[in-house]
GROMACS .gro file of C-alpha atoms in nm:
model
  234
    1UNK     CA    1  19.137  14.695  -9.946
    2UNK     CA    2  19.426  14.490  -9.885
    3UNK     CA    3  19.720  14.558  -9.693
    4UNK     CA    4  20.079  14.457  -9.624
    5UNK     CA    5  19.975  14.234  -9.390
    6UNK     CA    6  20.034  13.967  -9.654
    7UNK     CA    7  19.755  14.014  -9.864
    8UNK     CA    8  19.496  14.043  -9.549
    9UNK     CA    9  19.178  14.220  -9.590
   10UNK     CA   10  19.180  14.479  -9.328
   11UNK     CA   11  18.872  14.652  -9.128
   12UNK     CA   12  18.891  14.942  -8.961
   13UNK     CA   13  18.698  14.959  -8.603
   14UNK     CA   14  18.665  15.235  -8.321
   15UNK     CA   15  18.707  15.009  -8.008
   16UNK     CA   16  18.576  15.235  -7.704
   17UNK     CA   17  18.751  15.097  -7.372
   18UNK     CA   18  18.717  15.317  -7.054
   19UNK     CA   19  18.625  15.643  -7.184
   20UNK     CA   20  18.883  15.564  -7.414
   21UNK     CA   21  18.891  15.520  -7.817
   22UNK     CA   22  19.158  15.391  -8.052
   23UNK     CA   23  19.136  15.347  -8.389
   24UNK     CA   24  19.216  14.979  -8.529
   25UNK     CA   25  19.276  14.800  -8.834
   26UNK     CA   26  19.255  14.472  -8.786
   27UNK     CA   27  19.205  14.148  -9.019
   28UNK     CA   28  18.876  14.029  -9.125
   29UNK     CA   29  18.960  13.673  -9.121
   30UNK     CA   30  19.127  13.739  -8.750
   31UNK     CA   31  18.898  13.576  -8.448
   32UNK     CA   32  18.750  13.701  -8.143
   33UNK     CA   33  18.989  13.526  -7.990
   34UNK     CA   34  19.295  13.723  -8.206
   35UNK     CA   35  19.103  14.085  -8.106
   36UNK     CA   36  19.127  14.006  -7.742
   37UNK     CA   37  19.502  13.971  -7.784
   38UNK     CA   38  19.530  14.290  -7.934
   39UNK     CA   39  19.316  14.461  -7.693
   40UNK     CA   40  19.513  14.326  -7.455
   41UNK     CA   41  19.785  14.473  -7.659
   42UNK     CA   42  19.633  14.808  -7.650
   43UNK     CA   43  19.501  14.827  -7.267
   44UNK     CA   44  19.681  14.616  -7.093
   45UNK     CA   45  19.361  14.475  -6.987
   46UNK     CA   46  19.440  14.059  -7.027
   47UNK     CA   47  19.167  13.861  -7.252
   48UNK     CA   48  19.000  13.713  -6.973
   49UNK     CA   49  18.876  14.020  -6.815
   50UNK     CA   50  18.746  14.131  -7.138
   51UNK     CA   51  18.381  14.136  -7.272
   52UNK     CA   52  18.405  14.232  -7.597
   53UNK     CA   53  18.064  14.316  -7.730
   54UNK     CA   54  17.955  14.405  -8.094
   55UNK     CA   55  17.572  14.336  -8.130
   56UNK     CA   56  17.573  14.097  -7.829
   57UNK     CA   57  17.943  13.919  -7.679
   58UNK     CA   58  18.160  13.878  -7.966
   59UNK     CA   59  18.198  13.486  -7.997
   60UNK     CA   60  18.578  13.420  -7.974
   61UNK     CA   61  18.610  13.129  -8.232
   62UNK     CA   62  18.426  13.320  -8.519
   63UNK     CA   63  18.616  13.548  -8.795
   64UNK     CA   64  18.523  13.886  -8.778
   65UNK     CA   65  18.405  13.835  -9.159
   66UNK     CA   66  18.181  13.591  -9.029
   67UNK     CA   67  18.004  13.764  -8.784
   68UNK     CA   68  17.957  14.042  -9.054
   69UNK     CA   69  18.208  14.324  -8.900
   70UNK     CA   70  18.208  14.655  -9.136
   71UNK     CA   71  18.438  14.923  -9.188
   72UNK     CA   72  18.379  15.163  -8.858
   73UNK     CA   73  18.262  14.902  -8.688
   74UNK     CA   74  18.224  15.015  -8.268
   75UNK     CA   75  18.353  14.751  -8.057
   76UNK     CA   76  18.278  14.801  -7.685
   77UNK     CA   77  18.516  14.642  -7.405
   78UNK     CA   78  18.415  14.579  -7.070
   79UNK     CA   79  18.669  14.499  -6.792
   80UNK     CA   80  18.908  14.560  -6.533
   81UNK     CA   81  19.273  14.580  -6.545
   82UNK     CA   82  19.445  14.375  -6.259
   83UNK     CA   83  19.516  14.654  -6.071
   84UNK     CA   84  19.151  14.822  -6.080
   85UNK     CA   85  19.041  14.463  -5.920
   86UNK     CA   86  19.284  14.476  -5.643
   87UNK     CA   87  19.166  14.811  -5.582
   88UNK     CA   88  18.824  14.692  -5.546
   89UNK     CA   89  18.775  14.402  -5.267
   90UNK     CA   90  18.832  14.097  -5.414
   91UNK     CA   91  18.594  13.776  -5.450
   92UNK     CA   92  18.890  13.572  -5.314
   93UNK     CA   93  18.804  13.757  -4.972
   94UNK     CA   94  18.461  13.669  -4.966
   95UNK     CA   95  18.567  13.354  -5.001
   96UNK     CA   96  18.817  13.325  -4.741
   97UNK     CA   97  18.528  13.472  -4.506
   98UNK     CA   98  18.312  13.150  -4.574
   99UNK     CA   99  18.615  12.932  -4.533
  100UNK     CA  100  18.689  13.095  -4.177
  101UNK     CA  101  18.277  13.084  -4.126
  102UNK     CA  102  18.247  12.715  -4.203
  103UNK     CA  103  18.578  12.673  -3.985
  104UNK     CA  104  18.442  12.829  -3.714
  105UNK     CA  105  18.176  12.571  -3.677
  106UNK     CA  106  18.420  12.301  -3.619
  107UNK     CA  107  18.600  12.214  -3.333
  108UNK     CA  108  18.860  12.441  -3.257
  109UNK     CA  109  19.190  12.303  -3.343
  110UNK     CA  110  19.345  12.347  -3.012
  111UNK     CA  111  19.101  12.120  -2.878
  112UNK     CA  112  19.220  11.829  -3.109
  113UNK     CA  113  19.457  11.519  -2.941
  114UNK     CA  114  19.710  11.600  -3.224
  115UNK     CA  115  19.771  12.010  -3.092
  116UNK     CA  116  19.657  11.883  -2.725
  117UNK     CA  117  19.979  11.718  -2.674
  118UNK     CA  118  20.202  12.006  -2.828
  119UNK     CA  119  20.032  12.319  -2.615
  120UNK     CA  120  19.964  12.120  -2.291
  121UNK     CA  121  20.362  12.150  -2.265
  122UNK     CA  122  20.290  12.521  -2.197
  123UNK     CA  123  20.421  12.792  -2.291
  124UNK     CA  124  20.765  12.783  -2.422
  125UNK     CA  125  21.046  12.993  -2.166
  126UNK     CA  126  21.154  13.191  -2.425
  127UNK     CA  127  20.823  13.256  -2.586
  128UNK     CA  128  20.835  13.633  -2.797
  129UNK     CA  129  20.622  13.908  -2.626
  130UNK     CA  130  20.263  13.924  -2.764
  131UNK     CA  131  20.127  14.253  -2.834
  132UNK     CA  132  19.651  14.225  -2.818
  133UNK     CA  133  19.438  14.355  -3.075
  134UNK     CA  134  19.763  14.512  -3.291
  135UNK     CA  135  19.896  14.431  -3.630
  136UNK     CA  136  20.270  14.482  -3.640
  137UNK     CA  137  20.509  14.423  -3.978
  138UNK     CA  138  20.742  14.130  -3.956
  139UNK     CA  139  20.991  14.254  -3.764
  140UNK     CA  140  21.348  14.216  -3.870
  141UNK     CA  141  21.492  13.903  -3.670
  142UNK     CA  142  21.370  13.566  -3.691
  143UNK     CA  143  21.051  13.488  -3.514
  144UNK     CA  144  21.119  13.238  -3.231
  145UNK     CA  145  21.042  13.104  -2.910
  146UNK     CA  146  20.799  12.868  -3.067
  147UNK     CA  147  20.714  12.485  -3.115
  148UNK     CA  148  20.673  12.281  -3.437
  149UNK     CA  149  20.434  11.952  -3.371
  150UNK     CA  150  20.713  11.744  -3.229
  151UNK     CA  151  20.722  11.978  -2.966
  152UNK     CA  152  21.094  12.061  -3.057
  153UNK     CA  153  21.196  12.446  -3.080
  154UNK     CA  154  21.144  12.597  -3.402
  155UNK     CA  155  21.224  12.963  -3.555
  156UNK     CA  156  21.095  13.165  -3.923
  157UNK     CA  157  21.328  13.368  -4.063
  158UNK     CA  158  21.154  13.568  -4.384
  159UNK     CA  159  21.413  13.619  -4.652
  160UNK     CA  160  21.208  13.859  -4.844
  161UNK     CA  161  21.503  14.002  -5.121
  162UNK     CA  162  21.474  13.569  -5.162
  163UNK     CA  163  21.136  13.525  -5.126
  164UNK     CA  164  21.217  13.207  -4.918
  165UNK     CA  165  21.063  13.125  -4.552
  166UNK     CA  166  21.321  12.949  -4.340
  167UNK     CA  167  21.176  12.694  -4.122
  168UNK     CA  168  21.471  12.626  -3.851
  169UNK     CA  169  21.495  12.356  -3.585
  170UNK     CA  170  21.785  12.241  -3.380
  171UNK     CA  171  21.875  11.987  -3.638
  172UNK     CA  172  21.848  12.195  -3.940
  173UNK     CA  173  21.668  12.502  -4.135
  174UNK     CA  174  21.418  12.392  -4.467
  175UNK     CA  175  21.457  12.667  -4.734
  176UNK     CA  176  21.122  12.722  -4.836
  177UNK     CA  177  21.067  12.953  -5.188
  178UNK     CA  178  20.724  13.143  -5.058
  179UNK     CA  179  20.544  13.067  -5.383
  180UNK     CA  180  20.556  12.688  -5.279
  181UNK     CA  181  20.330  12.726  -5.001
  182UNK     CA  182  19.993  12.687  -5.099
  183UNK     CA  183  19.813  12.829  -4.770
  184UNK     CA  184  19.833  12.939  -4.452
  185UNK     CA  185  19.573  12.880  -4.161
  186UNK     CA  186  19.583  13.001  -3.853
  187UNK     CA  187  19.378  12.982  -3.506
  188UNK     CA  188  19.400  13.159  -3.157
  189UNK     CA  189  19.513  12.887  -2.884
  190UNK     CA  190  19.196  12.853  -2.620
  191UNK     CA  191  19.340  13.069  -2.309
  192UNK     CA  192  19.589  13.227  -2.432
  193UNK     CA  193  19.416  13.408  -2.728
  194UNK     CA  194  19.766  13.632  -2.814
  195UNK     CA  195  19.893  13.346  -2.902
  196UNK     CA  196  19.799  13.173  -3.229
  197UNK     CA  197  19.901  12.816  -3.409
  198UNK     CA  198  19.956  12.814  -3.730
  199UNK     CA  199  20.023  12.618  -4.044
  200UNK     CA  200  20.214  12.623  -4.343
  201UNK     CA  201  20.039  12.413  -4.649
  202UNK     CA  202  20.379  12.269  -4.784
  203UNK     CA  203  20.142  12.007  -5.059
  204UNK     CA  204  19.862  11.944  -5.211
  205UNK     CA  205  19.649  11.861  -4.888
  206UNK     CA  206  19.608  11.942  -4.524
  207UNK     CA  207  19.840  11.652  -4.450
  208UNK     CA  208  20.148  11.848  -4.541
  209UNK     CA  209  20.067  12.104  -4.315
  210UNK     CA  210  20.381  12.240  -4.113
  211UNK     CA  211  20.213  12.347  -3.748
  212UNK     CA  212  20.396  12.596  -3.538
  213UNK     CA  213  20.261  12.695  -3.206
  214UNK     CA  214  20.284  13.043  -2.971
  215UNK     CA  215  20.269  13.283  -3.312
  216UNK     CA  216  20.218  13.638  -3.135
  217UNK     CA  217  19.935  13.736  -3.250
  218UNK     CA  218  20.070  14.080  -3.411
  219UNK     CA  219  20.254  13.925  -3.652
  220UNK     CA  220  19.979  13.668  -3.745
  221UNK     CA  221  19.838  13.908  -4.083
  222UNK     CA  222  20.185  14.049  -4.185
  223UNK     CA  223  20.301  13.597  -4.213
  224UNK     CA  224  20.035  13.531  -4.378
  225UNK     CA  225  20.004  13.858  -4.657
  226UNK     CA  226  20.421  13.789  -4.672
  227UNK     CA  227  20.358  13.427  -4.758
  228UNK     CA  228  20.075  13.481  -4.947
  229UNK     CA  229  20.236  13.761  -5.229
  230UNK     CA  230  20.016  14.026  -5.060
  231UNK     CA  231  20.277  14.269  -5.025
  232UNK     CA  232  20.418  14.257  -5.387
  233UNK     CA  233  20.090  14.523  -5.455
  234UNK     CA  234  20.150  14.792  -5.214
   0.00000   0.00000   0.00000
C-alpha cells in the first residue's frame, strides 16, 4: 500500500537486533545502504558495525524491491555498539603489542648518538621522584625536572578542562590541543629503568617527534591514555 511518505511503497519487516525486535516500515525502493541508517537510528549501533543479513549480507547498493524483500520480512543485525567494543579488548591493542614487539628488536633508543648526547648529561638536579613498578594518575602540577633534545629544561602541564598539553621551556610554553598529537612512544633509559624518554608525534612522521627525557616512570601510562583520549571512556 502506499503511504504518506510521498507516495512510497512501504514494507513492513521484524528486524531482530540483540535479543531485541522492532517493528519497521520502511520503503521498498530504499537501499541497504538507507536501512543501515535507520538501524543506526534505532540501536545506536553505527552502519559500519552492522551486518545486516536477509538470505545472505544484504548488499548495500540494491533496493529492497530488488532483492525481493516481502511484507514480514526478518532482518537479522549483527554488531557491536561502540561501547560493547571498548568493553571487549580492542584489536588496536593487539596491534600496539606487535608495534612494541617489532620495537623491541631494534636498538634501544637510548643507545642512539641523537638521545646519547641528551642523557649522557645525567640526570637533571631537580629531576621528580620516580616511584618502580607503580602506575600513578597525573598528578596535579606540571611534570618537570626534565630535558627536551636540546638538552634545555622542559615541563608538561595537562590542561585537561582544555584538552591542551603545554610543552614549556625557558623561552616559551607551545599550546598543544591533545587531539593534534598523533602518538606517543615511550622507552625506559638503559640504567636508570624508572626513568623513561618519551615522544610526542606533533606530524605526520617520526621526524616531528617532540623527545623529553627523565619521565618517572609512574606517570608514563596515565601521559599516554591522557594524550591518547583514553580517559574520555571511564
Amino acid at each position: 500500500g502506499s503511504d504518506a511518505e510521498g507516495g512510497a511503497e512501504l514494507v513492513e519487516l521484524k528486524v531482530i537486533w540483540n535479543k531485541n525486535k522492532y517493528d519497521v516500515k520502511f520503503r521498498l525502493d530504499g537501499t541497504g545502504a538507507d536501512l543501515k541508517q535507520r538501524i543506526h537510528a534505532l540501536t545506536g549501533l553505527p552502519p559500519a558495525m552492522q551486518k545486516v543479513m536477509f538470505k545472505g549480507l544484504l548488499p548495500e547498493e540494491k533496493t529492497l524491491r530488488e532483492i525481493k524483500v516481502t511484507n514480514g520480512a526478518k532482518i537479522m543485525v549483527v554488531g557491536s555498539t561502540i561501547n560493547d567494543v571498548l568493553a571487549v579488548n580492542t584489536p588496536k591493542d593487539a596491534a600496539q603489542q606487535e608495534v612494541k614487539a617489532e620495537e623491541n628488536k631494534k636498538e634501544p633508543l637510548c643507545r642512539q648518538k641523537q638521545h646519547r648526547k641528551v642523557l649522557d648529561k645525567g640526570k637533571p638536579d631537580d629531576v621528580m621522584p620516580s616511584v618502580k613498578g607503580v602506575q600513578e594518575r597525573l598528578p596535579t602540577v606540571p611534570l618537570s625536572g626534565m630535558y627536551n633534545k636540546s638538552g634545555g629544561k622542559v615541563r608538561l602541564t595537562f590542561k585537561l578542562e582544555q584538552d591542551q598539553l603545554w610543552i614549556g621551556t625557558k623561552e616559551r610554553t607551545e599550546k598543544l590541543p591533545m587531539g593534534s598529537i598523533k602518538n606517543v612512544v615511550s622507552e625506559p633509559i638503559e640504567g636508570h629503568e624508572d626513568y623513561h624518554m618519551m615522544a610526542f608525534q606533533l606530524g605526520p612522521t617520526e621526524a616531528s617527534y617532540y623527545w623529553v627525557y627523565w619521565v618517572p616512570t609512574q606517570y608514563v601510562d596515565a601521559i599516554k591514555d591522557t594524550v591518547l583520549g583514553k580517559w574520555q571512556y571511564f
